[in-house]
Coordinates of N, CA and C in Angstrom, one line a residue:
X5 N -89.2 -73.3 -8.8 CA -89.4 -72.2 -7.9 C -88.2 -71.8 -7.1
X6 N -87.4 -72.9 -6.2 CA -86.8 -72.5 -5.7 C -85.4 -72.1 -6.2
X7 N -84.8 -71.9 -7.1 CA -83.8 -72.1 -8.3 C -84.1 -70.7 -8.7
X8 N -85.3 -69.8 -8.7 CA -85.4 -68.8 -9.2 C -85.4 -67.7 -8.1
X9 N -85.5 -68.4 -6.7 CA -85.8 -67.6 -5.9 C -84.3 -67.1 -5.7
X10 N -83.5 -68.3 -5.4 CA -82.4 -68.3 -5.0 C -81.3 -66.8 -6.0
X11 N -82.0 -67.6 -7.4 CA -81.6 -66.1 -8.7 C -81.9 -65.0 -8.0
X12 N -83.0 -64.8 -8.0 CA -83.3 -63.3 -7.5 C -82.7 -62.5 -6.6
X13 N -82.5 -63.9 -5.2 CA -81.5 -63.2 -4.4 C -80.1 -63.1 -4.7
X14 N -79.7 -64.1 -5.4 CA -78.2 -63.6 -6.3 C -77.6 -62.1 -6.5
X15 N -79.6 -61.8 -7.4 CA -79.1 -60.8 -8.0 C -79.4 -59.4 -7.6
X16 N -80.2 -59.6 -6.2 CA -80.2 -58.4 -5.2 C -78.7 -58.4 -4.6
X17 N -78.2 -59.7 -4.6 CA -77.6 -59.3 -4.0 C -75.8 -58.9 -4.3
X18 N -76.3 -59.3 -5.7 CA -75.1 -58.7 -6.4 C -75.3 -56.7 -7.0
X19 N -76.8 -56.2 -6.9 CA -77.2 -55.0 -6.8 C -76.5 -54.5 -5.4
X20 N -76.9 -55.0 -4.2 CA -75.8 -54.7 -3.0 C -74.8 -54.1 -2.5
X21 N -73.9 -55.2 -3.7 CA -72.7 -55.4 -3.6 C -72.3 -54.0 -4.4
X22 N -72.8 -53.8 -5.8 CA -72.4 -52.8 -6.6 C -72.7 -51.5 -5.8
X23 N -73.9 -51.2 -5.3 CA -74.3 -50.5 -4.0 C -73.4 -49.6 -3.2
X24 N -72.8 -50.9 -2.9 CA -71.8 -51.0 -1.6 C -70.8 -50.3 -2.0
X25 N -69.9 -50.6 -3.6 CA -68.7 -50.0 -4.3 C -69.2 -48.4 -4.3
X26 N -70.2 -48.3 -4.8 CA -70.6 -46.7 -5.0 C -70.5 -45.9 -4.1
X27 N -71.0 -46.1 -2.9 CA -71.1 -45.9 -1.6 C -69.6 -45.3 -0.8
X28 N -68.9 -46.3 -1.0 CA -67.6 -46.6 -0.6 C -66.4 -45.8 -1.5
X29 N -67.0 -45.5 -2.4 CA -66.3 -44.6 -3.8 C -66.6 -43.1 -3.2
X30 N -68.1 -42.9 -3.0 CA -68.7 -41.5 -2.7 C -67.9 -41.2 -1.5
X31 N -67.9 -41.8 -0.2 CA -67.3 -42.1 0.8 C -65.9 -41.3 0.7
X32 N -65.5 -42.3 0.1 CA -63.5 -41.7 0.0 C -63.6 -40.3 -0.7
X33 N -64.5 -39.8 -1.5 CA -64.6 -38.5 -2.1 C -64.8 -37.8 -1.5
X34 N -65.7 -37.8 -0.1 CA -66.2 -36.8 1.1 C -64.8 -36.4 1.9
X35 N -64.5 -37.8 2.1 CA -62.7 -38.2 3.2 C -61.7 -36.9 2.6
X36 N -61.8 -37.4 0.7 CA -61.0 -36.6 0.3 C -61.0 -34.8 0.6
X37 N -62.6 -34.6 0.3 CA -62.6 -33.3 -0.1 C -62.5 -32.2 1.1
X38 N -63.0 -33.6 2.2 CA -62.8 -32.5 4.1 C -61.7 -32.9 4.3
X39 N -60.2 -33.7 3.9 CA -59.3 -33.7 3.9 C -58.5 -32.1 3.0
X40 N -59.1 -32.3 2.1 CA -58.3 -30.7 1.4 C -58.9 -29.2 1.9
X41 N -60.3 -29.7 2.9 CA -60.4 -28.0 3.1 C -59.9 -28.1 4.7
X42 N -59.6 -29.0 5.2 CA -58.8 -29.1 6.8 C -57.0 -28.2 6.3
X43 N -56.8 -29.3 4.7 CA -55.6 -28.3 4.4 C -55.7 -26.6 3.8
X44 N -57.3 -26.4 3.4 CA -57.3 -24.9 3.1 C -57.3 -23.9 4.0
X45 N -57.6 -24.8 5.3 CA -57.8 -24.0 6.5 C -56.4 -24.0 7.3
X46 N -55.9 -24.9 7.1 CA -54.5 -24.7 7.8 C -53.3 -23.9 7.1
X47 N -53.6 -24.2 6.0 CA -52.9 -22.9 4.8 C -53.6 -21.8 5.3
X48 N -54.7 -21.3 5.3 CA -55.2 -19.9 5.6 C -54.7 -19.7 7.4
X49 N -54.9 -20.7 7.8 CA -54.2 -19.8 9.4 C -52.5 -19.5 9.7
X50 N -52.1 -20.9 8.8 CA -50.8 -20.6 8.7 C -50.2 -19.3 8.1
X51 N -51.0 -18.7 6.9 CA -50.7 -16.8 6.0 C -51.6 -16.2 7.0
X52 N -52.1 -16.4 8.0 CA -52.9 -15.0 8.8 C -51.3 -14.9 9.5
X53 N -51.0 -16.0 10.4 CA -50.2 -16.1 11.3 C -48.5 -15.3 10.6
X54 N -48.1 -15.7 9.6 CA -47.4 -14.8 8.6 C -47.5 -13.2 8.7
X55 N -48.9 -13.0 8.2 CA -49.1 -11.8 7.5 C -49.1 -10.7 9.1
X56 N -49.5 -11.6 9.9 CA -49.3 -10.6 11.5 C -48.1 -10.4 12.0
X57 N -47.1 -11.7 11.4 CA -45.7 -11.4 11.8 C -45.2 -11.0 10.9
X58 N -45.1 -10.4 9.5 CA -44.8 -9.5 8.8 C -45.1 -7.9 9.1
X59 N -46.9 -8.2 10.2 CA -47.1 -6.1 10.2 C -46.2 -6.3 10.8
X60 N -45.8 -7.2 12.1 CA -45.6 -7.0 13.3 C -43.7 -6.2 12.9
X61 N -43.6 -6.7 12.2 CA -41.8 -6.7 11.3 C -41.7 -5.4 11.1
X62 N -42.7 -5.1 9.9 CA -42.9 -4.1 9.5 C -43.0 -2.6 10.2
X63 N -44.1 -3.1 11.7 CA -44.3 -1.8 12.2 C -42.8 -1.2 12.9
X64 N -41.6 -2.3 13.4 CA -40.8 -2.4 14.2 C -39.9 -1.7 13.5
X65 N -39.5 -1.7 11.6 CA -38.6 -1.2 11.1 C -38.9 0.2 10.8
X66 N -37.6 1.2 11.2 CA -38.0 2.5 11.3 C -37.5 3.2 9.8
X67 N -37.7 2.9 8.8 CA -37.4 2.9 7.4 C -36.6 4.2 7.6
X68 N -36.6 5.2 7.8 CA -35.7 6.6 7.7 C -34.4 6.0 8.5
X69 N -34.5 5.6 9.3 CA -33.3 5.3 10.7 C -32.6 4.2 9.5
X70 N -33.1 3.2 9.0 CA -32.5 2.4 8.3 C -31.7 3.3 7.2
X71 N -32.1 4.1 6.3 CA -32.1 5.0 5.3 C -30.5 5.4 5.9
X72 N -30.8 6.1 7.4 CA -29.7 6.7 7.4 C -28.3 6.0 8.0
X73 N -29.0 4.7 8.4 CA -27.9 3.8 8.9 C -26.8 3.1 7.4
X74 N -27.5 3.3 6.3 CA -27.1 2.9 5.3 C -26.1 3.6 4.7
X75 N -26.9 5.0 4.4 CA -26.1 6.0 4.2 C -24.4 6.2 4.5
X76 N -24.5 6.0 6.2 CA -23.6 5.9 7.1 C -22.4 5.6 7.0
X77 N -23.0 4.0 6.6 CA -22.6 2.9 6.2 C -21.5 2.9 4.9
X78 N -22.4 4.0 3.9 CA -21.4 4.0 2.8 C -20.5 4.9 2.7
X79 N -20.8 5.9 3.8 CA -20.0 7.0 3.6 C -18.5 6.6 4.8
X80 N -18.7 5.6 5.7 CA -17.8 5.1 6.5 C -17.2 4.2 5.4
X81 N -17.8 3.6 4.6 CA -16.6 2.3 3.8 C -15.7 3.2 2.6
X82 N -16.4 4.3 1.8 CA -15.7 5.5 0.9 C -15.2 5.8 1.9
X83 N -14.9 6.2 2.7 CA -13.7 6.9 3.6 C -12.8 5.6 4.1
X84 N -13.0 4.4 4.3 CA -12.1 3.1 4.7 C -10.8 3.0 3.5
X85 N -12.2 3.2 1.9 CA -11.4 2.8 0.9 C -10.4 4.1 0.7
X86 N -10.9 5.3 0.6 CA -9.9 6.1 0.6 C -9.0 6.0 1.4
X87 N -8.8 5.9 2.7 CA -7.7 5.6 3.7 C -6.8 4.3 3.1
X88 N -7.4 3.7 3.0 CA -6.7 1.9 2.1 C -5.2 2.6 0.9
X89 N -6.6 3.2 0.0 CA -5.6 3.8 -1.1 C -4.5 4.7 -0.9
X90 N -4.8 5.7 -0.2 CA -3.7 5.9 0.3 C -2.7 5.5 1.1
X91 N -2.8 5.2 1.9 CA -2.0 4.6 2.8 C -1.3 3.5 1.8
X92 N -1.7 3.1 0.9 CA -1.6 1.4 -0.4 C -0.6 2.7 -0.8
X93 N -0.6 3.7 -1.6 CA 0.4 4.8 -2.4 C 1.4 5.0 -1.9
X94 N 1.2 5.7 -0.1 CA 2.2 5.6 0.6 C 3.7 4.5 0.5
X95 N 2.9 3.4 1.1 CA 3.7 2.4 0.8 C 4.1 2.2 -0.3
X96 N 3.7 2.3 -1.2 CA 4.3 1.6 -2.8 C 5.2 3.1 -3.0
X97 N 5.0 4.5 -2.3 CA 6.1 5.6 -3.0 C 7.3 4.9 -2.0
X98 N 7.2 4.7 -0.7 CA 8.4 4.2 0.0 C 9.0 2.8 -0.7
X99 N 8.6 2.2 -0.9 CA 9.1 0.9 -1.6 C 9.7 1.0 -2.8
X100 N 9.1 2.4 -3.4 CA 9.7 2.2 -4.9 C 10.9 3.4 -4.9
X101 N 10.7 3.9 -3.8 CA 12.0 5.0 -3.1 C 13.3 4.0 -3.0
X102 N 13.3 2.8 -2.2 CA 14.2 2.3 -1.9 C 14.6 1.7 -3.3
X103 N 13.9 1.1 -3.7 CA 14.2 0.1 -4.8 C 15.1 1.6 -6.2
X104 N 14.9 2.6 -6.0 CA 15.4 3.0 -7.3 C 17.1 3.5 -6.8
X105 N 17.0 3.7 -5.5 CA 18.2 3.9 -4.7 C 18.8 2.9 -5.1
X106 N 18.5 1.9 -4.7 CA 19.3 0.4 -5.0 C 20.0 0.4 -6.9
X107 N 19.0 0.5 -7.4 CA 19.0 0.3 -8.5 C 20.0 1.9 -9.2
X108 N 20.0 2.7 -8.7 CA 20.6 4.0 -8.6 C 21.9 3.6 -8.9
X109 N 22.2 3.4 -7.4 CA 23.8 2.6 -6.6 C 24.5 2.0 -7.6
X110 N 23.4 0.5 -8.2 CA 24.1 -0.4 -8.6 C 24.3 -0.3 -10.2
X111 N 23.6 0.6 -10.6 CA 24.0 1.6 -12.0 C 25.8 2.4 -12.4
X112 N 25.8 2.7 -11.0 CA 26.9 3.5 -11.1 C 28.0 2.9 -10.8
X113 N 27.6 2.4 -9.5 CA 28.9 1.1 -9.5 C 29.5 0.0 -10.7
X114 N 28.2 0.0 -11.5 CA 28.5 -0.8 -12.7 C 29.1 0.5 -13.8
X115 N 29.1 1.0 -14.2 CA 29.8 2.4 -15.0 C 31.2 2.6 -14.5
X116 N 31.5 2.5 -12.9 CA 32.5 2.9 -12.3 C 33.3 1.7 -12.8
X117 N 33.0 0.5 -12.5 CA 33.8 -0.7 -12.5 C 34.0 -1.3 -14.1
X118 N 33.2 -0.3 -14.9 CA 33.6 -0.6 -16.4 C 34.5 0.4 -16.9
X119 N 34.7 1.8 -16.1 CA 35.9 2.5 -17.0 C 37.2 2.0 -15.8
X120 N 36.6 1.2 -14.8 CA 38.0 1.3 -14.1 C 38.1 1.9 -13.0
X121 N 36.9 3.0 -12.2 CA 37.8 3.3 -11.1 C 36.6 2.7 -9.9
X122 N 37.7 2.6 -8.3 CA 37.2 2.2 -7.7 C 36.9 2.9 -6.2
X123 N 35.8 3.5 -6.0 CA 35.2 4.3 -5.1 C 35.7 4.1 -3.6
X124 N 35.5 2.9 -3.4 CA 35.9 2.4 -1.9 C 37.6 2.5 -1.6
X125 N 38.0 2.3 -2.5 CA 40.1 2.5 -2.5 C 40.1 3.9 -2.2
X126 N 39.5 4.7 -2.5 CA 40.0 6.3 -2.1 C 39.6 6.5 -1.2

């Protein structure tokens, strides 16, 4: 008798036990799943909080005023670069003014000093 009682309780009490795991299993599934909608909700207030500071962006930018600030913008840098280029021409006609003078000079002086006469003695 007592040998069987003792079984019985063994084996309630190893039903318990299994009990207990299930429990504890379902448990952490609950933990889990109000752990991911705490983060569905914080994701959602976090894009409301976004999407108000996006109107808020949005209502602030005056899209034509931008339009023509751009515009502006390009028609001042085409006029930079034209100025550049020229002024770049300028300087390269002066530079290449001197250099052919040079180069002029030293042509002639070399022709002079090959038939013989010399410019500076007279």
């Amino acid at each position: 008798g007592a040998v069987r009682v003792m079984a019985k309780d063994l084996i309630r009490t190893r039903h318990q036990i299994e009990k207990f795991y299930k429990l504890k299993s379902q448990l952490q599934g609950v933990s889990l799943r109000i752990q991911t909608l705490k983060s569905t909700q914080a994701m959602g207030d976090a894009m409301k909080g976004v999407t108000k500071a996006m109107g808020q962006m949005n209502r602030q930018m005056n899209l034509p005023s931008l339009q023509k600030i751009m515009q502006e913008f390009e028609r001042q840098n085409e006029k930079m670069e034209l100025v550049s280029e020229v002024m770049g021409d300028a300087i390269d006609d002066a530079l290449e003014g001197d250099e052919e003078e040079e180069e002029t000079e030293d042509l002639v002086n070399q022709v002079l000093d090959e038939i013989g006469i010399d410019i500076n003695s007279e």
